[in-house]
Amino acid sequence: MTSENSDSAPNLSKDEAAELVAWVKKQYRKCKDQRNKQERQWYINMAFYFGRQNVASITTSSAGTKLHEPKAPYWRARPVINRIRPIVRKELSKIMSSEPTAYVAPASSEDRDLFAAQAGESIWRSLYEQHNLQNVFYRATFWTAICGTGFVKCYWDASEVDEVNNMPGNICYEAETPFHVYVPDLAETQLEKQPYVIHASLKNIEWAKLRFGDVLTEEIRPTDRAQTIMDTGFLQMIGAEDPPLDSVEVIEAWIKPGQFSKFPMGALITLVGDQVAQYVGGWPYQHNRYPFATIRHIESGGFYGESSITDLIPLQREYNRTRGQMIEAKNRMAKPQLIAPKGSVNPNSITTEPGQVILYRPGFNPPQPLPLQPLPQYVIDEVERIKTDMDDISGQHEVSRGDAPPGVTAATAISYLQEQDDTMLVATVRSVEDAFEKIAVLSLNYVMQFWDAQRMVKVTGSDGSFDVITLMGADLNGNTDIKIEKDSALPTSRAAKQAFIMDLMKMQFID
């Protein structure tokens, strides 16, 4: 990240730069160490989502907790029937099914403020479409569903080019994983009340040279792969690509004013490896807020939310284990074990070849199949019980999957049951709405602060109409108080709406 009012590293003495590096690294390590428990659960959740459901955790002296897949006997059936991935996909579809409705509250009833509020809505709509924010929020919500918490970063980058206007400086939007955002107080649920926020990422060395090459005084050294943000061994396990060998860790420390005597006015410090690439004394933005919006899934009482996968994992393990037992019983039935008097036959000569002739010694009884008992019915019924428990925990019953419960045919009743399933996502949807609102407010503040020249804004209306206007930041006149209509992002059923209209016609309320 770069900002127009940043101070470069050469303004600092060598001792001052070393002191800043040591302070940021210390806070970074502290934040990373205190959330080991959460990270361990995130890795397990990701493994189950990607189908690696036979993993176990081990503790090593050098790298802490690692995940591995223990070996099993060749005859052991370990099927993976991944019921977690469809649940997560359904959650994401419901959460992101509706776009939140935004409007700007005018600062007063004067015509100037009313027109400025309309201009703010047009700018937000243009930014939403230009930067494809629907996909940005979808990626952030994916990490929310997997790990319980996701982030959207919104910042002004003076080095980016506004392609619509072909002008330097642009607003940037990025979906961030919880692995890359660190806070010091895990008991504080609100991001803005944290004394500082650290954002760590891996960047290509060439990118770092292009961005900060004129400020860095030493050669950039690649970051040790063993100390990267996400465990490389786990990435290999789920089939993801490792970070490039020529990557360097870039750490941003956003420090709020009034939190540390060293930074009474706040600060923004950017490290590239072990060098200070950027130092801003004071808060770089006029809105005085962190450039991050948090999306939380299930309330945990702490900063990081919880995922429904955590509760589904024990049931998923038992489901796989029971199905494995059924497969093993089937294999035994298809290829039964044989019993024979000792010395009557060579066991190594018995294979599964069709039509095989088994020779045995005269005077002995021929080999006989070992009588087997079928699995008890309660073991077979356990599969359905586990599926029912998973439906209850996830809030996705048959009506959420498009199947009407037995005996329920009325459209109103089906719609009511669907709403009951969707109520479990109300808190998550409202968290998404809050994130939308914060990102929209930050965006309009960046426009007001950095758009010092006329820029073109393209807006497409709901009826398909197209309009182009030119605006600058001063035209907003401080009207950046954008609001998201509450519950506007809750999932709605198009079929239920159509059925409701049909019911109105049947009852002759409308003709």
PDB file of C-alpha atoms in Angstrom, residues 327-337 371-375:
ATOM      1  CA  ILE A 327     -17.857 -51.275   2.933  1.00  0.00           C
ATOM      2  CA  GLU A 328     -15.569 -53.606   4.900  1.00  0.00           C
ATOM      3  CA  ALA A 329     -18.564 -55.836   5.738  1.00  0.00           C
ATOM      4  CA  LYS A 330     -19.520 -55.895   2.055  1.00  0.00           C
ATOM      5  CA  ASN A 331     -15.976 -56.856   1.097  1.00  0.00           C
ATOM      6  CA  ARG A 332     -15.968 -59.680   3.614  1.00  0.00           C
ATOM      7  CA  MET A 333     -19.285 -60.947   2.275  1.00  0.00           C
ATOM      8  CA  ALA A 334     -18.045 -60.800  -1.322  1.00  0.00           C
ATOM      9  CA  LYS A 335     -14.753 -62.485  -0.435  1.00  0.00           C
ATOM     10  CA  PRO A 336     -15.397 -64.511   2.748  1.00  0.00           C
ATOM     11  CA  GLN A 337     -12.611 -65.802   4.936  1.00  0.00           C
ATOM     12  CA  PRO A 371     -19.864 -67.905   8.554  1.00  0.00           C
ATOM     13  CA  LEU A 372     -20.326 -64.122   8.808  1.00  0.00           C
ATOM     14  CA  GLN A 373     -22.907 -62.095  10.653  1.00  0.00           C
ATOM     15  CA  PRO A 374     -24.468 -59.136   8.847  1.00  0.00           C
ATOM     16  CA  LEU A 375     -24.131 -55.679  10.315  1.00  0.00           C
TER      17      LEU A 375
END
